[in-house]
mmCIF file of C-alpha atoms and ligand atoms in Angstrom:
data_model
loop_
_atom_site.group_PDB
_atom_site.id
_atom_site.type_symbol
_atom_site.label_atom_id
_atom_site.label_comp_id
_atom_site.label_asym_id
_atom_site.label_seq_id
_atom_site.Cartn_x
_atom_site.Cartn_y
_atom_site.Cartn_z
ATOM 1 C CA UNK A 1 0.000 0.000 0.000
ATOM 2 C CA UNK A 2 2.024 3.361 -1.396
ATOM 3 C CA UNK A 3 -0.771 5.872 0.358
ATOM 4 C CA UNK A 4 -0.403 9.943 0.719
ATOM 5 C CA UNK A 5 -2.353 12.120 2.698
ATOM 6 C CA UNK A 6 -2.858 16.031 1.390
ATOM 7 C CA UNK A 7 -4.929 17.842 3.322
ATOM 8 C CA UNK A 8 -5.037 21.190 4.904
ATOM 9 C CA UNK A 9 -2.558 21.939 8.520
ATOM 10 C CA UNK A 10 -4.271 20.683 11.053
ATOM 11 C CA UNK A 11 -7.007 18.147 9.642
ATOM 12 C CA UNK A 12 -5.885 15.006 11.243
ATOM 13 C CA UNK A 13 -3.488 14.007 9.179
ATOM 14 C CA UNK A 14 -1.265 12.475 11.259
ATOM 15 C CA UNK A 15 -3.749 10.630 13.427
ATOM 16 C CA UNK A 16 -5.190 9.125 10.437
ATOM 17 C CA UNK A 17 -2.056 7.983 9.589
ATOM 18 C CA UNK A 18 -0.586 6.474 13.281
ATOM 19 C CA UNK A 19 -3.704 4.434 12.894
ATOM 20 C CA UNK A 20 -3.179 3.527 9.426
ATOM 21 C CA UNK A 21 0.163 2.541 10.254
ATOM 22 C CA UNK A 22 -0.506 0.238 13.074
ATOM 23 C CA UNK A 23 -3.086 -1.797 11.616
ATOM 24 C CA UNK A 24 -1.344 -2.203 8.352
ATOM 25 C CA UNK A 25 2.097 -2.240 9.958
ATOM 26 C CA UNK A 26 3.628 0.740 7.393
ATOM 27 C CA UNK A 27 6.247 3.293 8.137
ATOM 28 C CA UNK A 28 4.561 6.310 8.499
ATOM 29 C CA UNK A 29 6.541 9.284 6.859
ATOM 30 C CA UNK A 30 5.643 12.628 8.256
ATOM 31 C CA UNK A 31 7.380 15.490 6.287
ATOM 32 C CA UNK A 32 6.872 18.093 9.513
ATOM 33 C CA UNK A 33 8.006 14.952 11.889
ATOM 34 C CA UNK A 34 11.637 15.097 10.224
ATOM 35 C CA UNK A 35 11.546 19.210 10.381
ATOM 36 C CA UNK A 36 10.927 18.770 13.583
ATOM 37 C CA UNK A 37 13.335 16.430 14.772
ATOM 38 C CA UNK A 38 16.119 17.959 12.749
ATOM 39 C CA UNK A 39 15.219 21.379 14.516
ATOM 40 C CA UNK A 40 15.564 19.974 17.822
ATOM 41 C CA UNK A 41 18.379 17.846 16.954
ATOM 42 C CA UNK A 42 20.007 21.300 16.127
ATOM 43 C CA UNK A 43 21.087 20.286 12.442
ATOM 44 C CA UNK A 44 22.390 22.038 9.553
ATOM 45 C CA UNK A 45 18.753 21.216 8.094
ATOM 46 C CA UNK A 46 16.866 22.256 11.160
ATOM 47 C CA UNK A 47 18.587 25.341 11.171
ATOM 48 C CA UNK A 48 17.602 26.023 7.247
ATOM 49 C CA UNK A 49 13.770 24.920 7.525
ATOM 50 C CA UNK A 50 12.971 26.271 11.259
ATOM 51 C CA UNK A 51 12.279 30.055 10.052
ATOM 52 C CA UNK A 52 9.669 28.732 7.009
ATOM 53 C CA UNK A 53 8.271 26.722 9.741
ATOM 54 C CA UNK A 54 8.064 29.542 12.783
ATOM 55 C CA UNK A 55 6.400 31.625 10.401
ATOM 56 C CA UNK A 56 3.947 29.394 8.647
ATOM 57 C CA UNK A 57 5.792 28.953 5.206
ATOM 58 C CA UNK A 58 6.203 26.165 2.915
ATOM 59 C CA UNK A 59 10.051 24.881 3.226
ATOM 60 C CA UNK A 60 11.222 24.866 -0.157
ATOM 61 C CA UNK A 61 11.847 22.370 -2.888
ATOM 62 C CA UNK A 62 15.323 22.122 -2.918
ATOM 63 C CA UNK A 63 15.187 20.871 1.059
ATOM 64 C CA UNK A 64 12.114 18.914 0.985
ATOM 65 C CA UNK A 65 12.158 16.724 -2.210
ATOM 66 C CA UNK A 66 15.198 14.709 -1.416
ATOM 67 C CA UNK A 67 14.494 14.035 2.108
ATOM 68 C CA UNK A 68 11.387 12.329 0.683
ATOM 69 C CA UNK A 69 12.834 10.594 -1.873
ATOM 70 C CA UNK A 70 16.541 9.544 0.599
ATOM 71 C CA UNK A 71 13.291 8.014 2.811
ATOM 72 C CA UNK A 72 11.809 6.357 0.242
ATOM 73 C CA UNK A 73 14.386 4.587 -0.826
ATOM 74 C CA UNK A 74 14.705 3.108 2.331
ATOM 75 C CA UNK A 75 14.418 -0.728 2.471
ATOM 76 C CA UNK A 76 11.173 -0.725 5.166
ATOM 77 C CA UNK A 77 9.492 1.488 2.482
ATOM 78 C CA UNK A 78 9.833 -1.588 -0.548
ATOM 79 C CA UNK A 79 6.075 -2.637 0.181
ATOM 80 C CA UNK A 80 4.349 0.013 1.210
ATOM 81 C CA UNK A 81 4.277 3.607 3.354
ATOM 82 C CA UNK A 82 1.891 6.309 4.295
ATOM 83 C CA UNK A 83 3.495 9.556 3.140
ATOM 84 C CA UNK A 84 1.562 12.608 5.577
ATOM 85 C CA UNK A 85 2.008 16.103 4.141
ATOM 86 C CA UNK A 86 4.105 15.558 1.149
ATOM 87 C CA UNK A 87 3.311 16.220 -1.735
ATOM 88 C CA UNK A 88 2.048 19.911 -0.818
ATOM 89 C CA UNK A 89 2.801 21.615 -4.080
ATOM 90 C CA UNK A 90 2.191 20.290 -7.353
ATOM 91 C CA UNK A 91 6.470 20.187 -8.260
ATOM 92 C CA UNK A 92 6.128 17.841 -5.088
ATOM 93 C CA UNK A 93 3.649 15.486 -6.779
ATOM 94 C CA UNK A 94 5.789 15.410 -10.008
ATOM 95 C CA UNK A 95 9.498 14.601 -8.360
ATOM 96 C CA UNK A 96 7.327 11.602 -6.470
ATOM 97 C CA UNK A 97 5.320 10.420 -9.510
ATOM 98 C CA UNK A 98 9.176 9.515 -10.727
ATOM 99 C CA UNK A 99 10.534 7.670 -7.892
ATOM 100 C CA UNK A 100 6.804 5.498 -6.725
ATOM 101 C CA UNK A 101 3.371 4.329 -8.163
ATOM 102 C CA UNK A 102 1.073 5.576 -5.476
ATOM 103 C CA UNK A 103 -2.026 3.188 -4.625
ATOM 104 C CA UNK A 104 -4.198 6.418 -3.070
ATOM 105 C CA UNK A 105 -4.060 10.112 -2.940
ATOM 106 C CA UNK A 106 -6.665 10.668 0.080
ATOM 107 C CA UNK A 107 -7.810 14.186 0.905
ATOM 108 C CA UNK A 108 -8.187 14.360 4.920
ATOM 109 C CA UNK A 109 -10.571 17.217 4.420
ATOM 110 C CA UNK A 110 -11.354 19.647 7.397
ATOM 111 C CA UNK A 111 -13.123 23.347 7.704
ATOM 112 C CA UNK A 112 -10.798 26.204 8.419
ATOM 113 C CA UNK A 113 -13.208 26.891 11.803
ATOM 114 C CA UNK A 114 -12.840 23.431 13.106
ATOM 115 C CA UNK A 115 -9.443 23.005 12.006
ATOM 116 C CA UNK A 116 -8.614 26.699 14.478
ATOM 117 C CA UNK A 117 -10.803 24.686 17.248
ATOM 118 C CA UNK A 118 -8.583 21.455 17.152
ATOM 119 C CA UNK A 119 -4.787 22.922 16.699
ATOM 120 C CA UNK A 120 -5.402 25.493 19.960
ATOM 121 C CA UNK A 121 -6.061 22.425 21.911
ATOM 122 C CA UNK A 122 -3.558 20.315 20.187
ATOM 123 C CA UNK A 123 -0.875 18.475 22.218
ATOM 124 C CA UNK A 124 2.060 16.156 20.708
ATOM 125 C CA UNK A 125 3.070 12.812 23.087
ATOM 126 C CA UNK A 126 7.202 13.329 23.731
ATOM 127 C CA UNK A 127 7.259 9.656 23.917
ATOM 128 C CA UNK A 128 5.037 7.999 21.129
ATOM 129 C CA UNK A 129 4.789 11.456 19.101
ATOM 130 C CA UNK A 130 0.690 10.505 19.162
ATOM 131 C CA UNK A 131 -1.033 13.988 18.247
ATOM 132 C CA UNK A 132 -3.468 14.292 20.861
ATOM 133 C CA UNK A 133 -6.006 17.156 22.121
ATOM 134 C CA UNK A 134 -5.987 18.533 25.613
ATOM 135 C CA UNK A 135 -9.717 17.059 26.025
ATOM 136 C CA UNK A 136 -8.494 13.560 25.356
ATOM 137 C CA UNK A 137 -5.911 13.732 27.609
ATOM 138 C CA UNK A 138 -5.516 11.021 30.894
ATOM 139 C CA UNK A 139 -4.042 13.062 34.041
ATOM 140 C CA UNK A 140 -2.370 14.905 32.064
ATOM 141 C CA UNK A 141 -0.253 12.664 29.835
ATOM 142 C CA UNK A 142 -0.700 10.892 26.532
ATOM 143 C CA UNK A 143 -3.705 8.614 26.557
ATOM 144 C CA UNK A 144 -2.206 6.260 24.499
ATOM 145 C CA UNK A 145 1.034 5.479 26.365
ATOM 146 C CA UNK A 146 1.255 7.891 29.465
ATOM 147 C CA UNK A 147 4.500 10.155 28.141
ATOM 148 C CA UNK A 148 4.708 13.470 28.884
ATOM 149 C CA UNK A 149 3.034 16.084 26.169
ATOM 150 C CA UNK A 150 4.276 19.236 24.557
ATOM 151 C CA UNK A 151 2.438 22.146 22.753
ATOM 152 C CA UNK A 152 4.280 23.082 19.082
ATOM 153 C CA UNK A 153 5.695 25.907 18.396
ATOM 154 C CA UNK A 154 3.635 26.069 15.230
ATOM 155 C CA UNK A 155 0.165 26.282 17.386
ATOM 156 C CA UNK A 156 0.448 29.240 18.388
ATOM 157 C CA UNK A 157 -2.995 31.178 17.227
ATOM 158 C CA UNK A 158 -1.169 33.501 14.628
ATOM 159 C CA UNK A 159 1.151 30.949 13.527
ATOM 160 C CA UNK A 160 -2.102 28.742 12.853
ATOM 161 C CA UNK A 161 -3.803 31.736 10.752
ATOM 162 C CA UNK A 162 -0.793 31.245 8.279
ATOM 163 C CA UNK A 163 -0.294 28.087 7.711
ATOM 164 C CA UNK A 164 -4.090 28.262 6.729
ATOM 165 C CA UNK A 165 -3.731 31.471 4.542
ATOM 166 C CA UNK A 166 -0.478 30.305 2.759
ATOM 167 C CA UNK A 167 -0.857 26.316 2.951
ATOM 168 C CA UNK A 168 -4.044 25.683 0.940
ATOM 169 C CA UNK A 169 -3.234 22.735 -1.279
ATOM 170 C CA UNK A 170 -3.629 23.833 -4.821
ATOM 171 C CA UNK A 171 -6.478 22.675 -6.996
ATOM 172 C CA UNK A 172 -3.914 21.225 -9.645
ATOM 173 C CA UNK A 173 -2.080 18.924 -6.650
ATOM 174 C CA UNK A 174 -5.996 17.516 -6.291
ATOM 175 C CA UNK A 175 -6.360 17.412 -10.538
ATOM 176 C CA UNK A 176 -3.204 15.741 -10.946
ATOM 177 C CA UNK A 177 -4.283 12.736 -8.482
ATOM 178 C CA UNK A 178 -8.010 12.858 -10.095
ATOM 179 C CA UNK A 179 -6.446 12.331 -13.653
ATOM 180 C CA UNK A 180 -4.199 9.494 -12.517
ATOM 181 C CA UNK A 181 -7.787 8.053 -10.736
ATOM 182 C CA UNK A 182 -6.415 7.644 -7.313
ATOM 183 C CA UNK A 183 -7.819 10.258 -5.550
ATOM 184 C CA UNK A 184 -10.191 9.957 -2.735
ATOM 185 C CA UNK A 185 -11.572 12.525 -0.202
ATOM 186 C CA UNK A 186 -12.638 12.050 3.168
ATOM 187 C CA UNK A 187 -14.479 14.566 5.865
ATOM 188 C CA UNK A 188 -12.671 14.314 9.554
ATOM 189 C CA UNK A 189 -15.315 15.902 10.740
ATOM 190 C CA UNK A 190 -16.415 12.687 12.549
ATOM 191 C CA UNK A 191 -14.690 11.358 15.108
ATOM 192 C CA UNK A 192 -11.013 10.064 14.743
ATOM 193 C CA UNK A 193 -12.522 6.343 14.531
ATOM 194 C CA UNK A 194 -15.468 7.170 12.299
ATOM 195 C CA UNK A 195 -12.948 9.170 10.226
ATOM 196 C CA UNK A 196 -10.650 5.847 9.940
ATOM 197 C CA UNK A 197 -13.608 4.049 9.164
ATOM 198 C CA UNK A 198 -14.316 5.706 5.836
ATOM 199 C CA UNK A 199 -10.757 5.746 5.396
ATOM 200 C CA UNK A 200 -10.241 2.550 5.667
ATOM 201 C CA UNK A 201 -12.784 1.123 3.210
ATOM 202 C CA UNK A 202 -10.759 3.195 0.446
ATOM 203 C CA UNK A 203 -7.814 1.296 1.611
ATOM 204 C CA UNK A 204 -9.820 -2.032 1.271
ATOM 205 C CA UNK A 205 -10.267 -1.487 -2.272
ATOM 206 C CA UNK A 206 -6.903 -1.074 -2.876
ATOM 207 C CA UNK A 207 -6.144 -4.586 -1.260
ATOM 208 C CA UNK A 208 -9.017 -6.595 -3.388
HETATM 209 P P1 LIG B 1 3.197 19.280 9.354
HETATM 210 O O1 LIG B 1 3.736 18.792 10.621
HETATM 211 O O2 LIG B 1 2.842 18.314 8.312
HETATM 212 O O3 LIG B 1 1.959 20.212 9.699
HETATM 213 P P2 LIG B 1 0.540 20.432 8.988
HETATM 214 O O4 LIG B 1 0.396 20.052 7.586
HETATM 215 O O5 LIG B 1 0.226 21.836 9.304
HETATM 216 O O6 LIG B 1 -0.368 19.430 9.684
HETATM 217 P P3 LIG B 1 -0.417 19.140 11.192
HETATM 218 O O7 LIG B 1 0.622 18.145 11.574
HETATM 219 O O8 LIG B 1 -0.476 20.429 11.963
HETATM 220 O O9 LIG B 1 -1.872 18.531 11.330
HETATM 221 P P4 LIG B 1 -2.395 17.086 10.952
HETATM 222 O O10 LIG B 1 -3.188 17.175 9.705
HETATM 223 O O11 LIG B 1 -1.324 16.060 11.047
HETATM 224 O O12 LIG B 1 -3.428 16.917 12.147
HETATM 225 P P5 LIG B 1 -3.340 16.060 13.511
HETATM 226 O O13 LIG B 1 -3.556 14.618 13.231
HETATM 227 O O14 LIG B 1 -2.150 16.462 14.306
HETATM 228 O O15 LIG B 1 4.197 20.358 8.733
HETATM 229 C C1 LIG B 1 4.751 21.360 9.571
HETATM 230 C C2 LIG B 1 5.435 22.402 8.711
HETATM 231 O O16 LIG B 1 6.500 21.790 7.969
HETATM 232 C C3 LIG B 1 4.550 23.057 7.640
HETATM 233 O O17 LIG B 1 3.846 24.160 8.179
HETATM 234 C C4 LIG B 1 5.578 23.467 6.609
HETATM 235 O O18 LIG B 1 6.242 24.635 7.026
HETATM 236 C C5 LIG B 1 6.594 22.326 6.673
HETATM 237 N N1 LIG B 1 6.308 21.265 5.690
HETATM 238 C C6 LIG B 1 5.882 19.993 5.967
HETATM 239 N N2 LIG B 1 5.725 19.273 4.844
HETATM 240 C C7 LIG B 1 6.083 20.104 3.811
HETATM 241 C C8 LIG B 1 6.107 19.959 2.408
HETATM 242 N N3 LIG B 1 5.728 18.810 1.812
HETATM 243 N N4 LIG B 1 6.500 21.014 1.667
HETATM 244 C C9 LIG B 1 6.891 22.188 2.240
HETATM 245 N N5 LIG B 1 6.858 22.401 3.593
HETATM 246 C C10 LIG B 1 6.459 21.365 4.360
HETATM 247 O O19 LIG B 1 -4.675 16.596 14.237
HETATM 248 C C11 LIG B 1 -4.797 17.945 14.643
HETATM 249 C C12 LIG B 1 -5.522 18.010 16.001
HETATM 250 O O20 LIG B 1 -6.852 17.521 15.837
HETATM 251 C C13 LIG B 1 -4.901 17.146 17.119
HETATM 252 O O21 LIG B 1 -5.101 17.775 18.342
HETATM 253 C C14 LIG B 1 -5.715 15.863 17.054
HETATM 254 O O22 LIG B 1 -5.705 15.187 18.283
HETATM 255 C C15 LIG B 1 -7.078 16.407 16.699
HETATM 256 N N6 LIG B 1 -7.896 15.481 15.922
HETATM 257 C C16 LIG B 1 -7.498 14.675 14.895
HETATM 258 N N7 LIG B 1 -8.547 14.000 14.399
HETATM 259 C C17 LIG B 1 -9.633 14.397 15.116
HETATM 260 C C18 LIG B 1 -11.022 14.064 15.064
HETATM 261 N N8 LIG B 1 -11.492 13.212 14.148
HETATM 262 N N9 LIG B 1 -11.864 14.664 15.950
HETATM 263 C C19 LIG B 1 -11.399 15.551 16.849
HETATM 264 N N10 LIG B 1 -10.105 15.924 16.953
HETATM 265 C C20 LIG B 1 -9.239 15.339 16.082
HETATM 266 MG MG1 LIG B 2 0.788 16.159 11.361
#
C-alpha cells in the first residue's frame, strides 16, 4: 500500500495515519516529523527549515524533495508507506510520480473553523509522538502510552492563521491525483474512529 495524505494543517493528518500505520504495519513518513526532529536535533537542516516553519511557510523544494525521496528509498518502504504532508505543491507530486506508483491520494478534508478549534487544543506525546487534544488527555499525559506532552511551536494562534492562509493545497495537486484516478476525499469531521472508518474502506479497495 504506497498511500499519501494532502490535506489542509491541522485536519488530522497524522492521526489518520498512526492508525493507518498500526493496523497495516507501514512506516509512516511525516514530512513536519523530520523538520521537527532535525530542529531539535540542532542540524544544519533544522537550522535552514525552522524560520519557514516559525512563520507558517512552505520549506522549499530544494530541502524537501530529497528528504522524501533519501526516505523512500529506504528498504522498510519496498512494500508500502503512508506519506503525511508531502506532496504539498504540485512540483512535489511530479518529483514523487518519478521515484513510486502511489495506490491512493486521500484528501483528509477539514473546515478552516474546526481546524482553528482542534490545533489550539492540540498536544504532541514526547514519547510515542501521538497527536493528541488537551480534552483527550488522561491526568495529564498521553492517553495512548502515558508520556509526557508538549504544545508546538507552530500552534500558536497567529502561527495557525498562516499556515491556513499560505498552505491551501492547490487545486492542480488535487487534478493531478483525479487524472491518474487515485484520488479519494474524506471529511474528519467525525470522530477520529469514524474518520478511519471511511478511510479505511478506500484502503480495502486497494487490497481486493
Ligand atoms: P506538518 O507537521 O505536516 O503540519 P501540517 O500540515 O500543518 O499538519 P499538522 O501536523 O499540523 O496537522 P495534521 O493534519 O497532522 O493533524 P493532527 O492529526 O495532528 O508540517 C509542519 C510544517 O513543515 C509546515 O507548516 C511546513 O512549514 C513544513 N512542511 C511539511 N511538509 C512540507 C512539504 N511537503 N513542503 C513544504 N513544507 C512542508 O490533528 C490535529 C488536532 O486535531 C490534534 O489535536 C488531534 O488530536 C485532533 N484530531 C485529529 N482528528 C480528530 C477528530 N477526528 N476529531 C477531533 N479531533 C481530532
Ligand atoms: Mg501532522
Amino acid at each position: 500500500m504506497k498511500i499519501v495524505l494532502l490535506g489542509p494543517p491541522g485536519s488530522g493528518k497524522g492521526t489518520q495515519a498512526n492508525i493507518i500505520c498500526q493496523k497495516y504495519n507501514l512506516p509512516h513518513i511525516s514530512t513536519g516529523d523530520i523538520f521537527r526532529s532535525n530542529i531539535s536535533q540542532g542540524t544544519p537542516l533544522g537550522k535552514k527549515v525552522k524560520e519557514y516553519i516559525d512563520s507558517g511557510s512552505l520549506v522549499p523544494d530544494e530541502l524537501t524533495i530529497s528528504i522524501v525521496e533519501d526516505r523512500l528509498r529506504q528498504d522498510d518502504c519496498k512494500d508500502g508507506f503512508v506519506l503525511d504532508g508531502f506532496p504539498r505543491v504540485l512540483s512535489q507530486a511530479i518529483a514523487l510520480d518519478k521515484i513510486v506508483n502511489l495506490d491512493k491520494a486521500i484528501m483528509i478534508d477539514l473546515s478552516d473553523e474546526e481546524i482553528v478549534r482542534r490545533l489550539s487544543g492540540r498536544r504532541m506525546c514526547k514519547k510515542c509522538g501521538n497527536p493528541t487534544h488537551i480534552d483527550w488527555l488522561k491526568n495529564g499525559k498521553c492517553e495512548k502510552c502515558g508520556g509526557e506532552v508538549y504544545v508546538r511551536d507552530d500552534d500558536k494562534e497567529e502561527t495557525v492563521k498562516a499556515r491556513l492562509a499560505k498552505q491551501k493545497l492547490p487545486q492542480e495537486v488535487i487534478d493531478f491525483y483525479i487524472k491518474k484516478g487515485i484520488y479519494a476525499k474524506v471529511s474528519a469531521l467525525d470522530t477520529k474512529e469514524k474518520t478511519f472508518e471511511k478511510v479505511d474502506s478506500i484502503l480495502r479497495e486497494i487490497k481486493k
